[in-house]
Tab-separated table of C-alpha atoms in Angstrom:
chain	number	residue	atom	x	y	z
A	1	UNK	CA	26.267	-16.174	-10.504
A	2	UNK	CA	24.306	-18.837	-8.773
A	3	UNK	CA	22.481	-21.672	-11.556
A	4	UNK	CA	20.129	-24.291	-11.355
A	5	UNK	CA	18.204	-25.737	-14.283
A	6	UNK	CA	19.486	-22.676	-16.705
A	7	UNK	CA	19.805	-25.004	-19.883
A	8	UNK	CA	18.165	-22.614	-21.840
A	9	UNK	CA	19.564	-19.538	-20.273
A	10	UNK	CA	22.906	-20.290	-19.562
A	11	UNK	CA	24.960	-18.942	-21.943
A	12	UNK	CA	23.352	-15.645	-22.576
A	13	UNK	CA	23.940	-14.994	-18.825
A	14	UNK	CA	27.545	-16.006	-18.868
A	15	UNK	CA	28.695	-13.854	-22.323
A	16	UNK	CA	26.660	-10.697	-21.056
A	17	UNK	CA	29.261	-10.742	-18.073
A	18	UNK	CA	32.301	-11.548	-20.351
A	19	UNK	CA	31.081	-9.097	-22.604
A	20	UNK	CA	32.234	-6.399	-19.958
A	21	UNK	CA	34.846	-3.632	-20.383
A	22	UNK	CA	36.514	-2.827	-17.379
A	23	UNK	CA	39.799	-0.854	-16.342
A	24	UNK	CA	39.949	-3.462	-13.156
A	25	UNK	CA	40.591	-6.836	-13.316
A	26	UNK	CA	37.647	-9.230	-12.084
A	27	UNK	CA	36.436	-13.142	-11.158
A	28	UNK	CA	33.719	-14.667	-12.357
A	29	UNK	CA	32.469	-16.642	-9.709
A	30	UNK	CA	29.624	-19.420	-11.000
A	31	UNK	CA	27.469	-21.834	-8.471
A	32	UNK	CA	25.904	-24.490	-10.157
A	33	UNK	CA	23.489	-26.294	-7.624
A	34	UNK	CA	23.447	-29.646	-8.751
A	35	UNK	CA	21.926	-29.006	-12.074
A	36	UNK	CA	20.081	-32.516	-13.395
A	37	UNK	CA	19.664	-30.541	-17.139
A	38	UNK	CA	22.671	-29.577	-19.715
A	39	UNK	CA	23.606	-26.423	-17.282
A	40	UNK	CA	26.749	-27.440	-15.993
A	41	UNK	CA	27.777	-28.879	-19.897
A	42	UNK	CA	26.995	-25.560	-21.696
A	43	UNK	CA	29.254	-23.965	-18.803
A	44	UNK	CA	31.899	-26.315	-19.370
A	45	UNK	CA	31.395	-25.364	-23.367
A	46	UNK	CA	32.418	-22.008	-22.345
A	47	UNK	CA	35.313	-22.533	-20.420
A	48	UNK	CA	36.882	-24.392	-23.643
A	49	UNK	CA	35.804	-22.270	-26.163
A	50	UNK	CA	35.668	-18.629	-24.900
A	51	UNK	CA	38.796	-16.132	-25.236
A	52	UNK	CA	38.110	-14.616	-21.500
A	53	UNK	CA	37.024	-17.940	-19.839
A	54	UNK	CA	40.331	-17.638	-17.495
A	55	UNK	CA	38.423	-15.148	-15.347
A	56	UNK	CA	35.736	-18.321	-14.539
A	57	UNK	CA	35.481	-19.914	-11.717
A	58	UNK	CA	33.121	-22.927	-11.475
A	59	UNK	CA	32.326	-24.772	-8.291
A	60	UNK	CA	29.387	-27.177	-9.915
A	61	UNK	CA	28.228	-29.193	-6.588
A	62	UNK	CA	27.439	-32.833	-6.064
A	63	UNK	CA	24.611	-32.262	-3.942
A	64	UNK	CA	21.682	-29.795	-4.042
A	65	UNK	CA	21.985	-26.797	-1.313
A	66	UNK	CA	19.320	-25.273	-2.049
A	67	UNK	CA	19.335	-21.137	-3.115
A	68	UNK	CA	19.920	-19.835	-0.048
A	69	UNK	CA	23.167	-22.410	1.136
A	70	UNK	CA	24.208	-21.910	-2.630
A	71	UNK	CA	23.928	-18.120	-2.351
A	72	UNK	CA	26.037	-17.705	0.604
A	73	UNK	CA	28.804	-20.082	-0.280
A	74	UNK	CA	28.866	-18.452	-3.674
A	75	UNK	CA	29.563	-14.963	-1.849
A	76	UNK	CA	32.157	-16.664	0.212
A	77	UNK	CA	34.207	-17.721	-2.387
A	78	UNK	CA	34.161	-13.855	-3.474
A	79	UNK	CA	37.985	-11.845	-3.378
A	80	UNK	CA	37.510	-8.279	-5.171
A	81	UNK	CA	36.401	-5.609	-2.926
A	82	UNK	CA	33.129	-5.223	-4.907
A	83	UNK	CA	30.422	-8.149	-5.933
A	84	UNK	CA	27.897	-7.713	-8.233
A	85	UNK	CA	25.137	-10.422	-8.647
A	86	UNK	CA	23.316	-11.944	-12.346
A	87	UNK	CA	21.827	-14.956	-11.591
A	88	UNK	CA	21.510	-17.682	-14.365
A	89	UNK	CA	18.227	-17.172	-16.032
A	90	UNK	CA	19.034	-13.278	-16.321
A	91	UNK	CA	21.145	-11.463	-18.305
A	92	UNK	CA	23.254	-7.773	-18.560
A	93	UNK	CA	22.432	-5.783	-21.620
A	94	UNK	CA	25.336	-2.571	-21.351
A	95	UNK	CA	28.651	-3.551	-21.664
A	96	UNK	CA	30.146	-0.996	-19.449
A	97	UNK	CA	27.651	-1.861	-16.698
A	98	UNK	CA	30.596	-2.811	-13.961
A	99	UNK	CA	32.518	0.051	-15.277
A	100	UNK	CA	30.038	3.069	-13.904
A	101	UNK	CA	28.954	1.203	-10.937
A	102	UNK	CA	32.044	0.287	-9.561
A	103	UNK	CA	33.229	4.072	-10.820
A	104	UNK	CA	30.277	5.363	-8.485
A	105	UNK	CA	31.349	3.811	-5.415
A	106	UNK	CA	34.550	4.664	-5.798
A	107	UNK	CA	34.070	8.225	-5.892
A	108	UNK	CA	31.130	7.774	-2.931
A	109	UNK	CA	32.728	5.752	0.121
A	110	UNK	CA	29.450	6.299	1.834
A	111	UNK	CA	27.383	4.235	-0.660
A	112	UNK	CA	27.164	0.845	-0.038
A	113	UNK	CA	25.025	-0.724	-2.884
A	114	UNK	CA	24.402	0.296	-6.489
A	115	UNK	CA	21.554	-0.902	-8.826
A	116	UNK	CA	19.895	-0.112	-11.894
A	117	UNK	CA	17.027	-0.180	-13.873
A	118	UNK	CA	16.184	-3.096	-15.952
A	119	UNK	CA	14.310	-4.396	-18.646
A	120	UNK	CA	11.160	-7.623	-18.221
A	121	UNK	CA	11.932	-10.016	-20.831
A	122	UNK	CA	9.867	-13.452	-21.416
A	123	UNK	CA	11.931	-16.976	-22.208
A	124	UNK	CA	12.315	-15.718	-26.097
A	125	UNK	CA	13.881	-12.771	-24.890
A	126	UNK	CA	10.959	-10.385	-26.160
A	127	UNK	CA	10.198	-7.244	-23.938
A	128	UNK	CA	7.567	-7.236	-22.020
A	129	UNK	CA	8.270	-4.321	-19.911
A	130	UNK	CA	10.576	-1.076	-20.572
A	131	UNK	CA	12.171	0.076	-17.666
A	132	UNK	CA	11.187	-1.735	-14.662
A	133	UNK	CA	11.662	1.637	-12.360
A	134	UNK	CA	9.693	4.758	-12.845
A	135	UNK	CA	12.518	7.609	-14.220
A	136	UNK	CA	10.876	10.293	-11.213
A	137	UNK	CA	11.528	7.255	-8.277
A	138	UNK	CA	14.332	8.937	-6.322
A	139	UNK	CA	17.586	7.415	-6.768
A	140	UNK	CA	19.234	7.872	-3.174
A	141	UNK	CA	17.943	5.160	-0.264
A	142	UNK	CA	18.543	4.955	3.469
A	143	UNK	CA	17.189	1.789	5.596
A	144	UNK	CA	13.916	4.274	6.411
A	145	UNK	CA	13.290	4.179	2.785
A	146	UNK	CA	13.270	0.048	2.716
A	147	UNK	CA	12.320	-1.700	1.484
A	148	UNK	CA	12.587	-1.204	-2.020
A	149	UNK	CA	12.006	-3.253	-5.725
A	150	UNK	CA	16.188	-3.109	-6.377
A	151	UNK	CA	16.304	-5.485	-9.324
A	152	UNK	CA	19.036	-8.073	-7.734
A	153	UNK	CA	20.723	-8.649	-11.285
A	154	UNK	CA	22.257	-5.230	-11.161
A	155	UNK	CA	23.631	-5.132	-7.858
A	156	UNK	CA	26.977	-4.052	-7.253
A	157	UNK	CA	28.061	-3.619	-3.577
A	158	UNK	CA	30.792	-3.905	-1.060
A	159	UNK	CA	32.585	-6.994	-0.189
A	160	UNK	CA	31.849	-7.737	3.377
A	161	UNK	CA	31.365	-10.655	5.830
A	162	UNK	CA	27.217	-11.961	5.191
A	163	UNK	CA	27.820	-15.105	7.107
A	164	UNK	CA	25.475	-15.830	10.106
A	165	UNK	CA	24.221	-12.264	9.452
A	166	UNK	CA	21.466	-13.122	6.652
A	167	UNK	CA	18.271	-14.719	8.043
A	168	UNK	CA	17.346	-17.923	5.595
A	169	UNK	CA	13.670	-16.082	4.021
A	170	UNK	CA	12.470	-16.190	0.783
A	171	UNK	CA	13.439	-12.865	-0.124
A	172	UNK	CA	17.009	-13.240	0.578
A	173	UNK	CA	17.687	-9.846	-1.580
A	174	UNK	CA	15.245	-7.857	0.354
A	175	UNK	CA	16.845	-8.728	3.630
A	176	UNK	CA	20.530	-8.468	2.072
A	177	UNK	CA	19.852	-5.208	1.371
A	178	UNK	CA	18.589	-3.865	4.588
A	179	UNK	CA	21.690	-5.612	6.491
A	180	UNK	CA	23.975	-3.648	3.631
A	181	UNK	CA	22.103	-0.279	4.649
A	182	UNK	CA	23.323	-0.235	8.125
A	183	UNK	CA	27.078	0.925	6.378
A	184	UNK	CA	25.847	3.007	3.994
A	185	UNK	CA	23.372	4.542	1.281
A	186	UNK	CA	22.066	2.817	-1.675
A	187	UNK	CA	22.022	4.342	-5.380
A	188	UNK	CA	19.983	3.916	-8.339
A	189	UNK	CA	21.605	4.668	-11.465
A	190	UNK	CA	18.586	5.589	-14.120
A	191	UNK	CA	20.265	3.377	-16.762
A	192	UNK	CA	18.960	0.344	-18.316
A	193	UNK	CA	21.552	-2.126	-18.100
A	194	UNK	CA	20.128	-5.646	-17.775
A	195	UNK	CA	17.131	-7.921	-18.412
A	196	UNK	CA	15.276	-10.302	-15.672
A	197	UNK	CA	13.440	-13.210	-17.084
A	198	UNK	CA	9.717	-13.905	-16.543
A	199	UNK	CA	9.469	-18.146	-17.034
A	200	UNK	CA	7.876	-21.215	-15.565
A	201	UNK	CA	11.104	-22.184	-13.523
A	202	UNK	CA	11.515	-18.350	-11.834
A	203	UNK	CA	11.923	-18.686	-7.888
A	204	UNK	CA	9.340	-16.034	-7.461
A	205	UNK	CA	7.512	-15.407	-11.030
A	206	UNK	CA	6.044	-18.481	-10.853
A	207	UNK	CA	4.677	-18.697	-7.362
A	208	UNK	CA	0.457	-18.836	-6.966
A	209	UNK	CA	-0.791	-15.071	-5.052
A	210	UNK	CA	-1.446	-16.767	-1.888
A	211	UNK	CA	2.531	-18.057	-1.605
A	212	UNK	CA	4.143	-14.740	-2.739
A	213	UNK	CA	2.113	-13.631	-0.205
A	214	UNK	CA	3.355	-16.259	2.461
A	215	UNK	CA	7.057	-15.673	0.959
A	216	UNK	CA	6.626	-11.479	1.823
A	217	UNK	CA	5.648	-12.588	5.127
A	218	UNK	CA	8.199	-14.737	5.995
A	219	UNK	CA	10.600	-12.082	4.316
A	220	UNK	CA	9.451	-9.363	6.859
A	221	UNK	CA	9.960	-11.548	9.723
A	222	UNK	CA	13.047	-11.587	9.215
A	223	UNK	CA	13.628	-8.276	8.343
A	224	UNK	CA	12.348	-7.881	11.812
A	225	UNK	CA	15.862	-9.376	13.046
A	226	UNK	CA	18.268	-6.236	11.146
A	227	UNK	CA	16.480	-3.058	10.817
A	228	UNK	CA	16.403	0.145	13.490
A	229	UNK	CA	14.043	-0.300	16.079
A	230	UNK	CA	12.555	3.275	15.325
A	231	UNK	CA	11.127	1.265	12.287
A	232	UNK	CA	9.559	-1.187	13.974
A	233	UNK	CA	5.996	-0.154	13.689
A	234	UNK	CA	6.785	0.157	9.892
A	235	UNK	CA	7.271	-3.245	10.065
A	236	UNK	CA	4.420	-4.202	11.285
A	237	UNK	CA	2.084	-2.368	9.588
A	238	UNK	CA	3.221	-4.173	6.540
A	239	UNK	CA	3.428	-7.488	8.212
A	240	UNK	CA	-0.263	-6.918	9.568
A	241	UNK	CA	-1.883	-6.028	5.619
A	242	UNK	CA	-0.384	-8.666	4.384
A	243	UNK	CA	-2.288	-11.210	7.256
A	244	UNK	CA	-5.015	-9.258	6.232
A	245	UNK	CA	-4.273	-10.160	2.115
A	246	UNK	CA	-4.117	-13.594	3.670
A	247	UNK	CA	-7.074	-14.091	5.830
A	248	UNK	CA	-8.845	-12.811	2.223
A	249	UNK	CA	-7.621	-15.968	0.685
A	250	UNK	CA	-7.027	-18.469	3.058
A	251	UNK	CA	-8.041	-18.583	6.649
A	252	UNK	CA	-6.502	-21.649	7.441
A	253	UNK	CA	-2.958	-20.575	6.600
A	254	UNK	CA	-4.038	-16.909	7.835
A	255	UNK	CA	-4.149	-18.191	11.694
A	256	UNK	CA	-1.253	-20.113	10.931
A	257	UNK	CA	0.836	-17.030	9.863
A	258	UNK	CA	-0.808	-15.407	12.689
A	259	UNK	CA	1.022	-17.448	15.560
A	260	UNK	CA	4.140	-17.329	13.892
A	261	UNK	CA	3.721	-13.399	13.979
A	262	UNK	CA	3.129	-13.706	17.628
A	263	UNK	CA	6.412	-15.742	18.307
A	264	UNK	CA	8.521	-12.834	15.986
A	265	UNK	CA	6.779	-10.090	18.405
A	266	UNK	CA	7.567	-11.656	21.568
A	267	UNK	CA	11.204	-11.917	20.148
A	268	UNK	CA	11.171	-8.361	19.916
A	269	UNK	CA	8.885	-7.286	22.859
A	270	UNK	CA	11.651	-5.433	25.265
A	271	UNK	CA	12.775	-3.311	22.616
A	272	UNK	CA	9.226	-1.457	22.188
A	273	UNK	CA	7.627	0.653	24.368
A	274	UNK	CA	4.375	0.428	25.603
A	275	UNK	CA	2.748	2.786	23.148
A	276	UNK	CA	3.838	0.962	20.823
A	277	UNK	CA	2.812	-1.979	22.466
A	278	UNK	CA	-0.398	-0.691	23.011
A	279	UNK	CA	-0.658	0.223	18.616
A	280	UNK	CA	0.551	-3.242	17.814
A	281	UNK	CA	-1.860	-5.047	19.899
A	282	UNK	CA	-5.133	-2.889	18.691
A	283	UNK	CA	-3.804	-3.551	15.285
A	284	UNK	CA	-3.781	-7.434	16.006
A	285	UNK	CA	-7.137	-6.900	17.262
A	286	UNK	CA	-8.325	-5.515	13.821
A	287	UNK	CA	-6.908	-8.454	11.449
A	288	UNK	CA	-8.341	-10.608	14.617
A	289	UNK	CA	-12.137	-9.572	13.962
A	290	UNK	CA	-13.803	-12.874	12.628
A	291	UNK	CA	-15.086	-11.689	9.721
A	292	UNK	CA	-13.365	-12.203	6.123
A	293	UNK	CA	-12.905	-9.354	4.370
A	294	UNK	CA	-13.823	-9.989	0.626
A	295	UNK	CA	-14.649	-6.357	-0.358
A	296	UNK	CA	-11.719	-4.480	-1.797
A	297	UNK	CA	-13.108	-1.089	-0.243
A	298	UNK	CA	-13.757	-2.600	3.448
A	299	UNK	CA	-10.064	-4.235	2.333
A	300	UNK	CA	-8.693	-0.583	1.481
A	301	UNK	CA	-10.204	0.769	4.399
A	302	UNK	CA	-8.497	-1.018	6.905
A	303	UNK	CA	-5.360	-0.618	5.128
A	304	UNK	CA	-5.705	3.197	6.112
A	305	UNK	CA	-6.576	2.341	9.188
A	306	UNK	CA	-2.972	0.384	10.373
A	307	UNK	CA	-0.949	3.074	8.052
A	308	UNK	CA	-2.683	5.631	10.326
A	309	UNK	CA	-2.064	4.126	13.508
A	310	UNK	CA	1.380	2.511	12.610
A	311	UNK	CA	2.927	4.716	10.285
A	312	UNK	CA	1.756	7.870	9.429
């Protein structure tokens, strides 16, 4: 469990974990960030007061990391042979949630990553959305089907070596996920079994449309770095609508994004062929055309038009 600024949140987080009934024995591993709010007190509260607080371990840092340096060493300090991830602000809802995941990947050694479905809940804890995942969304994933909404608070996965492997990118889980496919499948168990929080301090709920879309983009570059090379062009087709989302909004940061693509490409230029070459480049040329695209239709329409010649 990584923290920062979870005054309010805290506690819920850390008793939905203790709350767990297990047959196995497990740490709880907590990464408080520097926390300038009661955080790192209402931990402490715990750890007095608490009949299972001898399974925490606190590490409560003097300096700020930042998420993704305070992510990683959190992982690091990891021993069991599975992990499973609730982050601060969130909270697990089924008691016996560690029990059936880490009962799943026993029995399947060639699944690498178990999630569930979830539950949206505002800073009162009130529902706002039921069951984050559609029940008819298959439940079995390969790195051809990624990448995927895999609610990070239910994670439960093997315990491997992520250092130097995981590119620093906003979406840290997204990436995470598609290094963890290259050892095996991922599974969705259709059970509710934890809530994320919508509020003003979220990482990613609280970010304005044109820096969620800056934060996918950065995201996919680095994607670019672990997948297959058979799904390159997959890649890029989503890389290339969301420049076009951009350009929509902001054609200052639009071009900006737009060289950055360039350098990722060249990066990855001798592993393409020159069909592909030839797709990627008359794609460029479309998000290239200076015109903005303000209409959603002429916007849908050459969304088609890079799934057709990139993916499809």
């Amino acid at each position: 469990m990584i923290t920062y600024l979870h005054q309010n949140f805290i506690i819920q987080a850390i008793e939905s974990v203790l709350m767990q009934q297990t047959n196995f024995e497990f740490e709880f591993i907590i990464a408080d960030d520097c926390s300038k709010d009661q955080t790192v007190q209402h931990i402490e509260r715990v750890l007095k007061n608490h009949e299972k607080s001898e399974v925490i371990k606190l590490i409560s840092h003097s300096e700020n990391k930042g998420m993704y340096d305070n992510f990683m060493f959190a992982l690091e300090q990891c021993q069991g042979t599975y992990i499973a991830l609730c982050e601060g602000d969130d909270y697990w809802t089924d008691p016996l949630k560690l029990q059936k995941q880490v009962d799943f990947l026993e029995a399947n050694a060639d699944f690498e990553v178990c999630f569930t479905n979830i539950n949206i809940v505002n800073k009162d804890n009130h529902i706002v959305k039921e069951q984050l995942i559609p029940s008819e969304r298959k439940n079995i994933y390969e790195q051809k089907d990624l990448p995927i909404w895999a609610p990070t608070l239910t994670r439960v996965f093997r315990n491997r070596n992520f250092q130097n492997v995981l590119p620093n990118v906003p979406g840290l889980d997204t990436v995470m996920l598609l290094y963890q496919s290259n050892f095996g499948k991922i599974k969705c168990l259709d059970e509710i079994t934890g809530s994320y929080r919508l509020h003003e301090g979220g990482v990613f709920s609280s970010k304005s449309k044109i820096k969620k879309i800056e934060a996918m983009l950065l995201t996919m570059f680095g994607s670019l770095k672990l997948i297959d090379r058979k799904l390159y062009l997959k890649y890029y087709a989503m890389i290339f609508k969301k420049l076009l989302a951009l350009k929509i909004h902001d054609v200052k940061r639009f071009r900006w994004f737009r060289k950055l693509w360039t350098k990722n490409y060249r990066q990855s230029f001798k592993k393409l062929r020159f069909s592909e070459h030839i797709k990627i480049w008359v794609a460029f040329s479309i998000i290239s055309m200076p015109f903005i695209l303000k209409h959603k239709k002429t916007n849908q329409f050459f969304n088609k038009v890079l799934n057709k010649l990139l993916v499809y």
